Amino acid sequence: MSAPVPEEVTFFTAVGGEETFRRLVDKFYEGVAQDPLLRPMYPEEDLGPAADRLTLFLMQYWGGPNTYSASRGHPRLRMRHAPFRVGPAERDAWLAHMRVAVDSLGLEPRLHTMLWDYLERAAYFMVNTMDPAHG
């Protein structure tokens, strides 16, 4: 009789589950709250609902519960961001705050790289204009 094959551990579990994703997103929004370019893109006075949406999305993407799709449907990320002007300046500001947040987690290098590579690709994918920022 052979030994049972262990189930592959999801990224979600490997990085510490929901608590890690909440720390990531909380740290990210600390930066967004002070950012003159990004903060106006969040119409809600309280960033809490936006933080919850991002946390649930990332948890689901990385193998956690599918709460995001259950409550919001298909992610359709580009469509949901279409009303907002997302150019290179917004992308770079988003990435700067996300870099601080990812680095703050202290993940092992392989997991850090996987997470950062995904977030960087996602940020470039969201760009919907190449116009310079309008002040």
CSV table of C-alpha atoms in Angstrom, one decimal:
chain,number,residue,atom,x,y,z
A,1,MET,CA,0.0,0.0,0.0
A,2,SER,CA,1.5,3.4,-1.0
A,3,ALA,CA,1.4,6.4,1.2
A,4,PRO,CA,-1.3,9.0,0.4
A,5,VAL,CA,-0.2,11.8,-1.9
A,6,PRO,CA,-0.5,15.1,0.1
A,7,GLU,CA,-2.7,17.7,-1.4
A,8,GLU,CA,-0.9,20.6,-3.0
A,9,VAL,CA,-0.9,23.5,-0.6
A,10,THR,CA,-2.5,26.6,-2.1
A,11,PHE,CA,-0.7,29.9,-2.2
A,12,PHE,CA,-3.5,31.2,0.1
A,13,THR,CA,-2.6,28.7,2.8
A,14,ALA,CA,1.2,28.9,2.2
A,15,VAL,CA,1.3,32.6,3.0
A,16,GLY,CA,-0.9,32.4,6.1
A,17,GLY,CA,-4.5,32.6,4.8
A,18,GLU,CA,-6.9,35.5,5.4
A,19,GLU,CA,-4.9,37.2,8.1
A,20,THR,CA,-2.0,37.8,5.6
A,21,PHE,CA,-4.2,39.2,2.9
A,22,ARG,CA,-5.9,41.5,5.4
A,23,ARG,CA,-2.5,42.8,6.5
A,24,LEU,CA,-1.5,43.3,2.9
A,25,VAL,CA,-4.6,45.2,2.0
A,26,ASP,CA,-4.7,47.3,5.2
A,27,LYS,CA,-1.1,48.4,4.6
A,28,PHE,CA,-1.8,49.2,1.0
A,29,TYR,CA,-4.8,51.4,1.9
A,30,GLU,CA,-2.8,53.2,4.5
A,31,GLY,CA,-0.7,54.5,1.6
A,32,VAL,CA,-3.7,55.1,-0.7
A,33,ALA,CA,-5.5,57.2,2.0
A,34,GLN,CA,-2.6,59.7,1.9
A,35,ASP,CA,-2.1,59.7,-1.9
A,36,PRO,CA,-3.3,62.8,-3.7
A,37,LEU,CA,-3.5,60.9,-7.1
A,38,LEU,CA,-5.2,57.7,-5.9
A,39,ARG,CA,-7.4,58.8,-3.0
A,40,PRO,CA,-9.9,60.7,-5.2
A,41,MET,CA,-10.5,57.6,-7.2
A,42,TYR,CA,-12.3,56.1,-4.2
A,43,PRO,CA,-15.7,57.8,-4.0
A,44,GLU,CA,-16.5,56.3,-0.6
A,45,GLU,CA,-15.5,58.4,2.4
A,46,ASP,CA,-14.5,55.2,4.2
A,47,LEU,CA,-11.9,53.0,2.3
A,48,GLY,CA,-13.2,50.0,4.3
A,49,PRO,CA,-15.5,48.7,1.6
A,50,ALA,CA,-12.9,49.0,-1.1
A,51,ALA,CA,-10.4,47.2,1.2
A,52,ASP,CA,-12.8,44.4,1.8
A,53,ARG,CA,-13.4,44.0,-1.9
A,54,LEU,CA,-9.7,43.8,-2.7
A,55,THR,CA,-9.1,41.4,0.2
A,56,LEU,CA,-11.8,39.0,-0.9
A,57,PHE,CA,-10.7,39.2,-4.5
A,58,LEU,CA,-7.1,38.4,-3.7
A,59,MET,CA,-8.0,35.6,-1.3
A,60,GLN,CA,-10.2,34.0,-4.0
A,61,TYR,CA,-7.6,34.4,-6.7
A,62,TRP,CA,-4.9,32.8,-4.6
A,63,GLY,CA,-7.0,29.7,-3.6
A,64,GLY,CA,-9.0,30.9,-0.6
A,65,PRO,CA,-12.8,31.0,-0.3
A,66,ASN,CA,-14.9,32.2,-3.2
A,67,THR,CA,-16.7,34.9,-1.2
A,68,TYR,CA,-15.9,37.5,-3.7
A,69,SER,CA,-17.6,35.8,-6.6
A,70,ALA,CA,-20.5,34.7,-4.4
A,71,SER,CA,-21.2,38.3,-3.5
A,72,ARG,CA,-20.0,40.3,-6.5
A,73,GLY,CA,-20.1,37.9,-9.5
A,74,HIS,CA,-17.3,37.6,-12.0
A,75,PRO,CA,-14.4,39.9,-11.2
A,76,ARG,CA,-14.4,41.7,-14.6
A,77,LEU,CA,-11.6,43.9,-13.3
A,78,ARG,CA,-11.1,46.1,-16.4
A,79,MET,CA,-14.8,46.7,-16.6
A,80,ARG,CA,-15.1,47.6,-12.9
A,81,HIS,CA,-12.2,50.1,-13.3
A,82,ALA,CA,-13.3,51.6,-16.6
A,83,PRO,CA,-15.0,54.6,-15.0
A,84,PHE,CA,-11.7,55.6,-13.6
A,85,ARG,CA,-8.8,57.2,-15.5
A,86,VAL,CA,-6.0,54.8,-14.9
A,87,GLY,CA,-2.8,55.9,-16.6
A,88,PRO,CA,0.9,55.3,-16.0
A,89,ALA,CA,1.0,57.7,-13.1
A,90,GLU,CA,-1.9,56.0,-11.3
A,91,ARG,CA,-0.4,52.6,-12.0
A,92,ASP,CA,3.0,53.6,-10.6
A,93,ALA,CA,1.4,55.2,-7.5
A,94,TRP,CA,-0.7,52.0,-7.0
A,95,LEU,CA,2.4,49.8,-7.4
A,96,ALA,CA,4.4,52.0,-5.0
A,97,HIS,CA,1.9,51.5,-2.2
A,98,MET,CA,1.5,47.8,-3.0
A,99,ARG,CA,5.3,47.3,-3.0
A,100,VAL,CA,5.4,48.7,0.6
A,101,ALA,CA,2.5,46.4,1.6
A,102,VAL,CA,4.0,43.3,0.0
A,103,ASP,CA,7.4,44.0,1.5
A,104,SER,CA,5.8,44.4,4.9
A,105,LEU,CA,4.6,40.8,5.0
A,106,GLY,CA,8.0,39.3,5.2
A,107,LEU,CA,7.1,36.4,2.9
A,108,GLU,CA,9.8,33.9,1.9
A,109,PRO,CA,11.4,35.0,-1.4
A,110,ARG,CA,9.6,32.6,-3.7
A,111,LEU,CA,6.1,33.5,-2.4
A,112,HIS,CA,7.0,37.2,-2.4
A,113,THR,CA,8.1,37.0,-6.0
A,114,MET,CA,4.9,35.2,-7.0
A,115,LEU,CA,2.7,37.7,-5.3
A,116,TRP,CA,4.6,40.8,-6.6
A,117,ASP,CA,4.7,39.4,-10.2
A,118,TYR,CA,0.9,39.0,-10.2
A,119,LEU,CA,0.2,42.4,-8.7
A,120,GLU,CA,2.6,44.1,-11.2
A,121,ARG,CA,1.0,42.4,-14.2
A,122,ALA,CA,-2.5,43.3,-12.8
A,123,ALA,CA,-1.5,46.9,-12.4
A,124,TYR,CA,-0.3,47.1,-16.0
A,125,PHE,CA,-3.5,45.4,-17.2
A,126,MET,CA,-5.7,48.0,-15.6
A,127,VAL,CA,-4.2,51.0,-17.5
A,128,ASN,CA,-6.9,52.4,-19.7
A,129,THR,CA,-5.2,55.6,-20.9
A,130,MET,CA,-1.8,56.7,-21.8
A,131,ASP,CA,-2.5,60.4,-21.4
A,132,PRO,CA,-0.4,62.2,-18.8
A,133,ALA,CA,-2.2,62.9,-15.6
A,134,HIS,CA,-4.4,66.0,-15.6
A,135,GLY,CA,-4.0,68.1,-12.4
